Amino acid sequence: MIQDEILRRRTFAIISHPDAGKTTLTEKLLYNGGVIHEAGEVKGKHGTKAATSDWMALEQQRGISITSSVMQFDYKGLRVNLLDTPGHKDFSEDTYRTLVAADSAVMLIDVAKGVEDRTKKLYEVCRYRNIPIFTFINKCDREGKAPLELIDEIETTLKMACWPVTWPVGLGGLFFGLYHRTRKIIYPYSGPHDDQDTTPIKVDDLMSPELDKRIRPEVIENLREEIALIDGTLGEFDHQAFLDGKLSPATFGSAKQDFGVDVFLDLFKDWAPGPAPRKTKSDVVVNPLDSDFTGFVFKMQANMDRRHRDRVAFIRICSGKFERGMKVQHMRLDREVRLAFSSQFVAQDRETVDEAYAGDIVGVNDTGNFQIGDTITTGKKILFEDIPKFPPELFARLSVTDAMKRTKLQKGVRQLSEEGAIQLFIDPYVGAQDPIIGVVGELQFEVLIYRLQDEYGLDVKLIKLPYKVARWPKDKNGKPTRELKGNLQIFNDAAENPVVLLEQEWDLNWAQKENPDIEFATSITMERYKL
Ligand code: G4P
């Protein structure tokens, strides 16, 4: 029974650039999964929930979603967990960290825009664990780039091969529908203002003159040429290459018109992998079907209920079964803790869960026990691999006007950096009283100011700094080093490792030229990572 539950889990996240249609696709996935009954409910529900605390007032005021974390729905026997990856103003390190909890990802691309900046970064994070990636090319009801050009762009920019499962029959004004290469079916599209017959057309032969009767000559001719080219170049789908993150099955559609979303979901059902085994710091690999419960914290959400000054630790279950109130070994603290919990399944409107299984995410109420990266287990003593730190791109100096409160400020920022809310840097000449803060998304600054005010009673001044790049210099032996040529500004991180802060990517090339033997790593724990 436990095994069956685990085997039907599918946990994924959507990666995309703002405005590619993630919210719209999420809504349509939940709609197709029977969770919501009309579009717009995701935002609507959220709005209702947001009214319940001050913390959430900040969200509501900003029109953003800091707290939604996971949406669960069933699809044809599967229990699907869709992890929320904050995208607009609420883009933060959490967005990256969430991907560490996913077993696969859907890369959503706007047909007119192709591979955009944010998508590229999120893709790199997926690369870190080589998780399988589906590609959904959205907005086919609009004009866009030629599909072959787009596939080529994905392959060359991301260095990942694509295997189109569906192919658009025309685009924009000429969009007739989707050709499904493996099913050999054309699904005609009917826009909101036309009444095309949408009965699927079985296509035994793309050359069939019957198709010429239904589809405009330039559109069907184009389709025939493109499919001949694709079929001629691509072999069978290599499922292993997909599981290894090297090959992405691509589908087209329109999230807004709910067209192609069901086809995508079927593909997801057939191909998306269940909970993956997880590496630990020792030789042990945790298998999701292991009977012991194990999990790790990938995200901390502070202050959701201000009266209790609570935090919620979001835990990805890696093996076994979670039960309400269970006792687990907390590896870092080396003691037993009880998992009192509250879980937020926004779309399902469920506040609590009694049980959950490997692949699921649970939100556990925390009074200060948990940090990002913590391992919990009921069995063997293991430690899951560290969650990488992601290089910040925005920097600011913090200060308090009241000199008496400087120590409090230092304490506050240190605690918040341990929690993973920000990254902390110290200018060795200035000292810790004026800390430098590094973040990935603008909102992290706002949340920081809010929390320093709310939790520590500090009115801080934040001055943005012009840095954009942080790199950890290491010598030939991989040891952190301060021996750098070229008058570079060297700061300390929270663990007193040397960090170079630079104003632009170009400066990094220059620094590298000046110091050919030095590796400018993107993080102290994550050499392989190349944002
Ligand atoms: P995001 O979460 O990725 O940022 O994107 P979101 O879903 O909010 O979509 C961004 C815009 O793109 C929205 O338009 C949305 O309607 C539109 N969109 C999403 N999918 C499709 C699609 O398949 N076809 C077309 N034509 N448009 C799509 P908006 O003008 O900002 O909002 P709205 O007034 O349309 O709701």
Coordinates of C-alpha atoms and ligand atoms in Angstrom, one line a residue:
M1 CA 0.0 0.0 0.0
I2 CA 2.8 2.4 0.9
Q3 CA 4.7 1.3 -2.1
D4 CA 1.7 1.9 -4.4
E5 CA 1.3 5.4 -3.0
I6 CA 5.0 6.3 -3.5
L7 CA 5.1 4.8 -7.0
R8 CA 2.2 7.1 -8.1
R9 CA 3.8 10.3 -6.9
R10 CA 5.1 12.7 -9.5
T11 CA 6.7 15.9 -8.2
F12 CA 7.6 18.6 -10.7
A13 CA 8.1 22.4 -11.1
I14 CA 7.5 24.8 -14.0
I15 CA 10.5 26.8 -15.1
S16 CA 9.9 29.8 -17.3
H17 CA 10.6 33.5 -17.8
P18 CA 7.9 35.9 -16.4
D19 CA 4.9 36.2 -18.7
A20 CA 5.5 33.0 -20.6
G21 CA 2.2 31.7 -19.1
K22 CA 3.2 29.8 -16.0
T23 CA 0.1 31.0 -14.0
T24 CA -2.1 30.2 -16.9
L25 CA -0.6 26.8 -17.4
T26 CA -0.8 26.1 -13.7
E27 CA -4.5 26.9 -13.8
K28 CA -5.1 24.7 -16.7
L29 CA -3.2 21.8 -15.2
L30 CA -5.3 22.1 -12.0
Y31 CA -8.4 22.4 -14.1
N32 CA -7.5 19.3 -16.1
G33 CA -6.7 17.6 -12.8
G34 CA -10.2 18.4 -11.6
V35 CA -9.0 20.5 -8.7
I36 CA -10.5 23.8 -9.8
H37 CA -13.5 24.3 -11.9
E38 CA -12.9 27.6 -13.5
A39 CA -9.9 29.5 -14.6
G40 CA -8.8 32.3 -12.3
E41 CA -9.4 30.3 -9.2
V42 CA -5.7 30.0 -8.3
K43 CA -5.4 33.7 -7.9
G44 CA -8.8 33.9 -6.3
K45 CA -8.2 31.3 -3.6
H46 CA -4.9 32.8 -2.9
G47 CA -6.5 36.2 -2.4
T48 CA -8.8 34.7 0.2
K49 CA -6.1 33.0 2.1
A50 CA -3.9 36.1 2.0
A51 CA -6.2 38.0 4.2
T52 CA -5.4 35.9 7.3
S53 CA -2.2 37.4 8.6
D54 CA 0.0 40.4 8.5
W55 CA 2.7 38.6 6.7
M56 CA 0.2 37.7 4.1
A57 CA -0.9 41.3 4.0
L58 CA 2.5 42.1 2.5
E59 CA 1.8 39.5 -0.1
Q60 CA -1.6 40.9 -0.9
Q61 CA -0.4 44.4 -1.0
R62 CA 2.3 43.4 -3.5
G63 CA 0.0 41.1 -5.5
I64 CA 2.5 38.3 -5.2
S65 CA 2.6 34.8 -3.8
I66 CA 5.3 34.2 -1.2
T67 CA 3.6 31.5 0.7
S68 CA 2.0 29.1 -1.9
S69 CA 4.3 26.2 -2.1
V70 CA 2.8 23.1 -3.6
M71 CA -0.3 22.3 -5.4
Q72 CA -1.5 18.7 -5.5
F73 CA -3.8 17.1 -8.0
D74 CA -4.7 13.6 -9.3
Y75 CA -4.3 12.7 -12.9
K76 CA -5.3 9.3 -14.3
G77 CA -4.2 7.5 -11.2
L78 CA -1.1 9.7 -10.5
R79 CA -0.8 12.0 -7.5
V80 CA 0.9 15.0 -8.9
N81 CA 2.7 17.6 -6.8
L82 CA 3.3 20.9 -8.7
L83 CA 5.9 22.9 -6.8
D84 CA 5.5 26.7 -7.0
T85 CA 8.5 28.5 -8.4
P86 CA 8.0 32.2 -7.6
G87 CA 8.6 34.1 -10.8
H88 CA 7.9 37.8 -11.0
K89 CA 8.9 40.2 -8.3
D90 CA 8.9 37.3 -5.8
F91 CA 11.7 35.6 -7.6
S92 CA 14.3 34.6 -5.0
E93 CA 16.7 32.0 -4.0
D94 CA 13.6 29.9 -3.0
T95 CA 12.8 29.7 -6.6
Y96 CA 16.1 27.9 -7.2
R97 CA 16.0 25.9 -4.1
T98 CA 12.5 24.6 -4.9
L99 CA 14.0 22.9 -8.0
V100 CA 16.2 20.8 -5.7
A101 CA 12.9 19.2 -4.4
A102 CA 11.5 18.4 -7.8
D103 CA 11.9 15.1 -9.7
S104 CA 11.3 16.7 -13.1
A105 CA 10.6 20.1 -14.6
V106 CA 8.5 21.5 -17.4
M107 CA 10.3 24.3 -19.3
L108 CA 7.6 26.7 -20.5
I109 CA 8.6 28.7 -23.5
D110 CA 6.8 31.6 -25.2
V111 CA 6.6 30.7 -28.9
A112 CA 7.4 34.3 -29.9
K113 CA 10.2 34.9 -27.4
G114 CA 12.1 31.6 -27.4
V115 CA 14.7 30.9 -24.6
E116 CA 14.7 33.9 -22.3
D117 CA 17.1 34.8 -19.6
R118 CA 15.3 33.5 -16.5
T119 CA 14.6 30.2 -18.2
K120 CA 18.2 29.8 -18.9
K121 CA 19.2 30.3 -15.3
L122 CA 16.5 28.0 -14.0
Y123 CA 17.5 25.4 -16.6
E124 CA 21.1 25.6 -15.3
V125 CA 19.8 24.7 -11.8
C126 CA 18.0 21.7 -13.2
R127 CA 21.2 20.7 -14.9
Y128 CA 22.9 20.6 -11.5
R129 CA 20.9 17.5 -10.7
N130 CA 20.3 16.4 -14.3
I131 CA 16.5 16.1 -13.7
P132 CA 14.4 15.2 -16.7
I133 CA 12.9 18.2 -18.5
F134 CA 9.7 18.5 -20.6
T135 CA 9.4 21.4 -22.9
F136 CA 6.0 23.1 -23.5
I137 CA 6.0 25.7 -26.2
N138 CA 3.1 28.1 -25.4
K139 CA 1.0 30.7 -27.1
C140 CA 0.7 28.9 -30.4
D141 CA -2.5 30.7 -31.0
R142 CA -0.3 33.8 -31.5
E143 CA 2.3 34.5 -34.2
G144 CA 5.7 33.2 -33.2
K145 CA 9.0 32.0 -34.3
A146 CA 9.1 29.1 -36.8
P147 CA 9.0 25.9 -34.8
L148 CA 12.2 24.5 -36.4
E149 CA 14.0 27.7 -35.6
L150 CA 12.8 27.5 -32.0
I151 CA 13.8 23.9 -31.5
D152 CA 17.2 24.8 -32.9
E153 CA 17.4 27.8 -30.5
I154 CA 16.6 25.6 -27.5
E155 CA 19.2 23.0 -28.5
T156 CA 22.0 25.4 -29.2
T157 CA 21.4 27.8 -26.2
L158 CA 20.8 25.1 -23.6
K159 CA 22.8 22.3 -25.2
M160 CA 20.0 19.9 -24.7
A161 CA 18.4 17.9 -27.5
C162 CA 14.7 18.1 -28.2
W163 CA 12.3 15.4 -29.3
P164 CA 9.1 17.0 -30.6
V165 CA 6.1 14.8 -29.7
T166 CA 3.6 17.3 -31.1
W167 CA 4.1 19.8 -33.8
P168 CA 2.0 22.9 -34.6
V169 CA 0.0 22.8 -37.8
G170 CA 0.4 26.5 -38.7
L171 CA 0.8 29.2 -36.0
G172 CA -1.1 32.4 -34.9
G173 CA -3.7 33.3 -37.4
L174 CA -3.1 30.2 -39.4
F175 CA -3.0 27.9 -36.4
F176 CA -5.0 24.8 -37.4
G177 CA -4.0 22.5 -34.5
L178 CA -1.4 20.0 -33.4
Y179 CA 0.0 17.0 -35.1
H180 CA 0.9 14.2 -32.6
R181 CA 3.8 12.4 -34.0
T182 CA 3.5 9.2 -32.1
R183 CA -0.3 8.9 -32.0
K184 CA -0.4 10.0 -35.7
I185 CA -3.4 12.2 -35.0
I186 CA -4.1 15.9 -35.8
Y187 CA -6.0 17.7 -33.0
P188 CA -7.8 20.6 -34.7
Y189 CA -7.9 23.8 -32.7
S190 CA -10.9 26.0 -32.3
G191 CA -10.3 29.5 -31.0
P192 CA -12.7 31.4 -28.9
H193 CA -14.2 33.0 -32.0
D194 CA -14.3 30.2 -34.5
D195 CA -16.3 27.0 -34.7
Q196 CA -13.9 24.6 -36.3
D197 CA -14.8 20.9 -36.0
T198 CA -12.4 19.7 -33.3
T199 CA -12.8 15.9 -33.9
P200 CA -9.3 14.4 -33.9
I201 CA -8.2 13.4 -37.4
K202 CA -6.4 10.1 -37.7
V203 CA -3.5 10.5 -40.0
D204 CA -2.2 7.3 -41.5
D205 CA -0.5 9.1 -44.2
L206 CA 0.4 12.8 -44.1
M207 CA 0.3 12.9 -47.9
S208 CA -3.4 12.0 -47.8
P209 CA -5.4 14.4 -50.1
E210 CA -8.1 14.4 -47.4
L211 CA -5.9 16.7 -45.4
D212 CA -5.7 19.1 -48.3
K213 CA -9.4 19.4 -48.1
R214 CA -9.3 20.5 -44.5
I215 CA -6.1 22.5 -44.2
R216 CA -4.8 25.5 -46.1
P217 CA -2.3 24.5 -48.8
E218 CA 0.7 26.5 -47.4
V219 CA 0.0 25.1 -43.9
I220 CA -0.3 21.4 -44.8
E221 CA 2.7 21.7 -47.2
N222 CA 4.8 23.2 -44.5
L223 CA 3.8 20.5 -42.1
R224 CA 4.7 17.8 -44.5
E225 CA 8.1 19.2 -45.1
E226 CA 8.8 19.8 -41.5
I227 CA 7.6 16.4 -40.3
A228 CA 9.6 14.7 -43.1
L229 CA 12.7 16.5 -41.9
I230 CA 12.1 15.7 -38.2
D231 CA 11.2 12.0 -38.8
G232 CA 14.2 11.7 -41.1
T233 CA 16.6 13.2 -38.5
L234 CA 15.3 11.9 -35.2
G235 CA 15.2 8.3 -34.3
E236 CA 13.0 6.7 -31.7
F237 CA 12.6 8.5 -28.4
D238 CA 15.4 7.6 -26.1
H239 CA 13.8 7.4 -22.7
Q240 CA 17.0 6.9 -20.9
A241 CA 18.5 10.1 -22.4
F242 CA 15.4 11.9 -21.2
L243 CA 15.8 10.5 -17.6
D244 CA 19.4 11.6 -17.7
G245 CA 18.3 15.2 -18.6
K246 CA 19.9 15.1 -22.0
L247 CA 16.8 14.9 -24.2
S248 CA 13.6 16.9 -23.8
P249 CA 10.3 15.8 -25.2
A250 CA 8.7 18.9 -26.6
T251 CA 5.0 19.7 -27.0
F252 CA 3.2 22.8 -28.3
G253 CA 0.0 24.4 -27.3
S254 CA -1.9 27.3 -25.9
A255 CA -2.3 27.4 -22.1
K256 CA -4.7 30.2 -22.4
Q257 CA -7.1 28.3 -24.7
D258 CA -6.5 25.1 -22.8
F259 CA -5.2 23.6 -26.0
G260 CA -2.6 20.9 -25.9
V261 CA -2.5 20.8 -22.1
D262 CA -4.3 17.5 -21.9
V263 CA -1.9 16.1 -24.5
F264 CA 1.0 17.3 -22.4
L265 CA -0.5 15.8 -19.2
D266 CA -0.8 12.4 -21.0
L267 CA 2.8 12.6 -22.0
F268 CA 3.7 13.6 -18.4
K269 CA 1.7 10.7 -17.1
D270 CA 3.5 8.2 -19.4
W271 CA 7.0 9.6 -19.0
A272 CA 7.5 11.6 -15.9
P273 CA 9.6 9.8 -13.4
G274 CA 8.5 9.0 -9.8
P275 CA 10.4 10.0 -6.7
A276 CA 14.1 9.7 -7.5
P277 CA 16.7 8.1 -5.3
R278 CA 18.6 10.7 -3.3
K279 CA 22.3 10.9 -2.7
T280 CA 23.7 11.4 0.7
K281 CA 27.1 12.6 1.9
S282 CA 28.2 9.0 2.5
D283 CA 27.9 6.2 0.0
V284 CA 24.3 5.5 1.0
V285 CA 21.7 6.4 -1.6
V286 CA 18.2 6.7 -0.3
N287 CA 15.6 4.8 -2.3
P288 CA 12.1 6.2 -2.1
L289 CA 10.7 2.8 -1.4
D290 CA 12.9 2.3 1.7
S291 CA 10.6 1.7 4.7
D292 CA 12.3 4.4 6.8
F293 CA 11.0 7.9 6.6
T294 CA 13.6 10.4 5.4
G295 CA 13.4 14.0 4.2
F296 CA 15.2 17.3 4.0
V297 CA 14.3 20.9 4.4
F298 CA 14.5 22.9 1.2
K299 CA 12.6 26.1 2.1
M300 CA 11.9 28.1 5.3
Q301 CA 8.9 30.3 5.5
A302 CA 9.0 32.7 8.4
N303 CA 6.3 34.4 10.3
M304 CA 3.2 33.0 8.6
D305 CA 1.4 33.1 11.9
R306 CA 2.7 36.2 13.7
R307 CA 1.1 35.5 17.0
H308 CA 3.3 32.5 17.4
R309 CA 6.3 33.8 15.6
D310 CA 6.2 30.6 13.8
R311 CA 8.1 29.5 10.9
V312 CA 7.2 26.7 8.5
A313 CA 9.9 24.3 7.3
F314 CA 9.1 22.8 3.9
I315 CA 10.3 19.2 3.8
R316 CA 10.7 17.1 0.7
I317 CA 10.0 13.5 1.7
C318 CA 12.6 11.3 0.1
S319 CA 11.6 7.9 1.4
G320 CA 8.8 6.2 3.4
K321 CA 5.7 7.6 4.9
F322 CA 5.0 10.7 6.9
E323 CA 2.5 10.6 9.7
R324 CA 1.1 13.5 11.7
G325 CA 3.0 14.0 15.0
M326 CA 5.7 11.4 14.2
K327 CA 9.0 11.5 15.9
V328 CA 12.1 11.8 13.8
Q329 CA 15.8 12.1 14.3
H330 CA 17.1 15.6 13.5
M331 CA 20.6 14.9 12.2
R332 CA 22.1 18.4 12.7
L333 CA 20.8 18.8 16.2
D334 CA 21.4 15.1 16.9
R335 CA 18.2 14.6 18.8
E336 CA 14.6 13.6 18.3
V337 CA 12.0 16.1 17.2
R338 CA 8.3 15.7 16.8
L339 CA 6.8 16.8 13.5
A340 CA 3.8 19.0 14.4
F341 CA 2.7 20.2 11.0
S342 CA 0.6 22.3 8.9
S343 CA 0.5 21.8 5.2
Q344 CA -0.6 24.3 2.6
F345 CA -2.1 22.8 -0.5
V346 CA -3.3 26.1 -1.9
A347 CA -5.4 24.7 -4.8
Q348 CA -6.9 22.0 -2.7
D349 CA -7.7 24.3 0.1
R350 CA -6.4 21.8 2.6
E351 CA -4.7 23.1 5.7
T352 CA -3.5 19.8 7.1
V353 CA -2.5 16.3 6.1
D354 CA -2.4 13.2 8.2
E355 CA -0.1 11.3 6.0
A356 CA 2.2 11.9 3.1
Y357 CA 4.6 9.8 1.1
A358 CA 8.0 10.0 -0.6
G359 CA 7.7 12.6 -3.3
D360 CA 5.3 14.8 -1.3
I361 CA 6.1 18.0 0.4
V362 CA 5.0 18.8 3.9
G363 CA 5.1 22.0 5.7
V364 CA 6.1 21.6 9.4
N365 CA 5.5 24.2 12.1
D366 CA 8.9 25.1 13.4
T367 CA 9.9 27.0 16.5
G368 CA 13.6 27.3 15.6
N369 CA 14.7 23.7 15.0
F370 CA 15.1 23.7 11.3
Q371 CA 17.4 25.3 8.7
I372 CA 17.6 24.8 5.0
G373 CA 19.4 21.6 4.1
D374 CA 18.5 19.8 7.4
T375 CA 18.0 16.0 7.2
I376 CA 15.5 14.1 9.2
T377 CA 15.1 10.4 9.4
T378 CA 13.5 7.5 11.3
G379 CA 16.2 5.1 10.3
K380 CA 19.8 5.0 9.4
K381 CA 21.8 8.1 10.3
I382 CA 22.3 9.8 7.0
L383 CA 22.9 13.4 5.7
F384 CA 21.5 14.4 2.4
E385 CA 23.8 16.4 0.1
D386 CA 24.0 20.1 0.8
I387 CA 21.5 22.4 -1.0
P388 CA 23.7 24.7 -3.1
K389 CA 23.9 28.4 -2.4
F390 CA 23.0 30.3 -5.5
P391 CA 25.1 33.3 -6.4
P392 CA 23.3 36.6 -5.6
E393 CA 22.9 39.3 -8.2
L394 CA 21.6 42.2 -6.2
F395 CA 23.6 43.8 -3.3
A396 CA 22.9 46.4 -0.7
R397 CA 24.5 47.8 2.4
L398 CA 22.4 47.9 5.6
S399 CA 22.8 50.3 8.5
V400 CA 20.8 51.5 11.5
T401 CA 20.7 55.1 12.5
D402 CA 20.7 54.3 16.2
A403 CA 24.3 53.2 16.9
M404 CA 23.1 51.3 20.0
K405 CA 21.3 48.9 17.8
R406 CA 24.2 47.8 15.6
T407 CA 24.8 44.6 17.5
K408 CA 21.2 43.7 17.2
L409 CA 21.4 44.3 13.4
Q410 CA 24.4 42.0 13.2
K411 CA 22.5 39.3 15.1
G412 CA 19.4 39.8 12.9
V413 CA 21.1 39.6 9.6
R414 CA 23.2 36.6 10.7
Q415 CA 20.1 34.7 11.8
L416 CA 18.3 35.6 8.6
S417 CA 21.3 34.5 6.5
E418 CA 21.4 31.2 8.4
E419 CA 17.8 30.7 7.5
G420 CA 18.6 31.2 3.9
A421 CA 16.5 34.4 3.5
I422 CA 19.6 36.4 2.3
Q423 CA 23.3 36.0 1.9
L424 CA 25.6 38.0 4.1
F425 CA 28.9 39.7 3.2
I426 CA 31.3 41.7 5.3
D427 CA 33.6 44.4 4.0
P428 CA 36.8 43.7 6.0
Y429 CA 37.7 47.4 6.2
V430 CA 34.3 48.5 7.4
G431 CA 33.4 45.5 9.7
A432 CA 30.2 43.7 10.5
Q433 CA 28.4 46.8 11.7
D434 CA 27.4 47.7 8.2
P435 CA 26.7 44.3 6.6
I436 CA 26.3 43.8 2.9
I437 CA 23.4 41.8 1.8
G438 CA 23.2 39.7 -1.4
V439 CA 20.0 38.4 -2.9
V440 CA 18.7 36.9 -6.1
G441 CA 15.4 38.8 -6.3
E442 CA 14.4 42.3 -5.3
L443 CA 11.6 41.1 -3.0
Q444 CA 14.1 39.5 -0.7
F445 CA 15.2 43.1 0.2
E446 CA 11.7 44.1 1.0
V447 CA 11.1 41.0 3.1
L448 CA 14.3 41.6 4.9
I449 CA 13.4 45.2 5.8
Y450 CA 10.0 44.0 6.9
R451 CA 11.3 41.2 9.1
L452 CA 14.0 43.3 10.7
Q453 CA 11.3 45.7 11.6
D454 CA 8.8 43.2 12.7
E455 CA 11.0 40.6 14.5
Y456 CA 13.9 42.7 15.7
G457 CA 12.3 46.2 16.0
L458 CA 15.0 47.7 13.7
D459 CA 14.5 50.5 11.3
V460 CA 17.2 50.0 8.8
K461 CA 18.5 52.0 5.9
L462 CA 19.3 50.0 2.8
I463 CA 21.6 51.4 0.2
K464 CA 21.8 49.5 -3.0
L465 CA 25.3 48.7 -4.3
P466 CA 26.3 48.5 -7.9
Y467 CA 27.7 44.9 -7.7
K468 CA 26.0 42.2 -9.8
V469 CA 28.4 39.3 -9.6
A470 CA 29.8 37.4 -6.6
R471 CA 32.5 34.8 -7.0
W472 CA 34.5 32.7 -4.5
P473 CA 38.2 32.6 -5.6
K474 CA 40.0 29.4 -5.1
D475 CA 43.6 28.5 -5.8
K476 CA 45.0 25.5 -7.8
N477 CA 44.3 23.2 -4.9
G478 CA 40.7 24.3 -4.5
K479 CA 41.4 26.3 -1.4
P480 CA 39.8 29.7 -0.8
T481 CA 42.4 32.4 -1.4
R482 CA 42.9 36.1 -1.0
E483 CA 46.0 36.2 -3.2
L484 CA 44.6 38.0 -6.1
K485 CA 46.1 40.4 -8.6
G486 CA 44.3 43.3 -10.2
N487 CA 43.1 45.4 -7.3
L488 CA 39.9 43.3 -6.8
Q489 CA 37.6 44.1 -3.9
I490 CA 37.6 41.1 -1.5
F491 CA 34.9 40.7 1.0
N492 CA 34.1 37.9 3.5
D493 CA 31.0 35.7 3.4
A494 CA 29.2 34.6 6.5
A495 CA 31.7 31.8 7.0
E496 CA 34.6 34.2 6.4
N497 CA 35.5 32.8 3.0
P498 CA 36.9 35.4 0.6
V499 CA 34.4 36.6 -2.0
V500 CA 35.0 39.0 -4.9
L501 CA 32.1 41.3 -5.7
L502 CA 32.1 42.7 -9.2
E503 CA 29.9 45.3 -11.0
Q504 CA 29.6 43.4 -14.3
E505 CA 30.1 40.1 -15.9
W506 CA 32.8 41.7 -18.1
D507 CA 34.9 42.5 -14.9
L508 CA 34.9 38.8 -14.3
N509 CA 36.6 38.0 -17.6
W510 CA 39.2 40.7 -16.8
A511 CA 39.7 39.3 -13.3
Q512 CA 40.2 35.8 -14.8
K513 CA 42.7 37.1 -17.3
E514 CA 44.7 38.8 -14.5
N515 CA 44.5 35.6 -12.4
P516 CA 44.7 32.7 -14.8
D517 CA 45.4 30.1 -12.1
I518 CA 42.5 31.1 -9.9
E519 CA 39.1 29.6 -10.2
F520 CA 36.3 32.1 -9.6
A521 CA 33.6 29.7 -8.3
T522 CA 30.0 30.6 -8.2
S523 CA 29.6 29.3 -4.7
I524 CA 31.8 27.8 -2.1
T525 CA 29.7 24.6 -2.1
M526 CA 28.9 24.3 -5.7
E527 CA 31.7 24.3 -8.2
R528 CA 29.8 22.6 -10.9
Y529 CA 27.3 25.3 -11.0
K530 CA 27.6 27.9 -13.7
L531 CA 25.0 30.6 -13.5
Ligands
G4P1 P1 3.4 34.0 -16.0 O1 2.7 33.4 -14.8 O2 4.4 33.1 -16.6 O3 4.1 35.3 -15.7 O4 2.4 34.3 -17.1 P2 0.8 34.4 -17.1 O5 0.2 33.1 -17.0 O6 0.4 35.5 -16.1 O7 0.6 34.9 -18.6 C1 1.1 36.1 -19.1 C2 0.2 36.6 -20.2 O8 0.2 35.7 -21.3 C3 -1.3 36.8 -19.8 O9 -1.8 37.9 -20.5 C4 -1.9 35.5 -20.3 O10 -3.2 35.6 -20.5 C5 -1.1 35.3 -21.6 N1 -1.1 33.9 -22.0 C6 -0.7 32.8 -21.4 N2 -0.8 31.7 -22.1 C7 -1.2 32.1 -23.3 C8 -1.5 31.5 -24.6 O11 -1.4 30.3 -24.7 N3 -1.9 32.3 -25.6 C9 -2.0 33.6 -25.5 N4 -2.4 34.3 -26.6 N5 -1.8 34.3 -24.4 C10 -1.4 33.6 -23.3 P3 -2.2 39.2 -19.8 O12 -2.6 40.1 -20.9 O13 -1.1 39.6 -18.9 O14 -3.4 38.8 -18.9 P4 -4.9 38.4 -19.3 O15 -5.6 39.6 -19.4 O16 -4.8 37.7 -20.7 O17 -5.3 37.4 -18.2

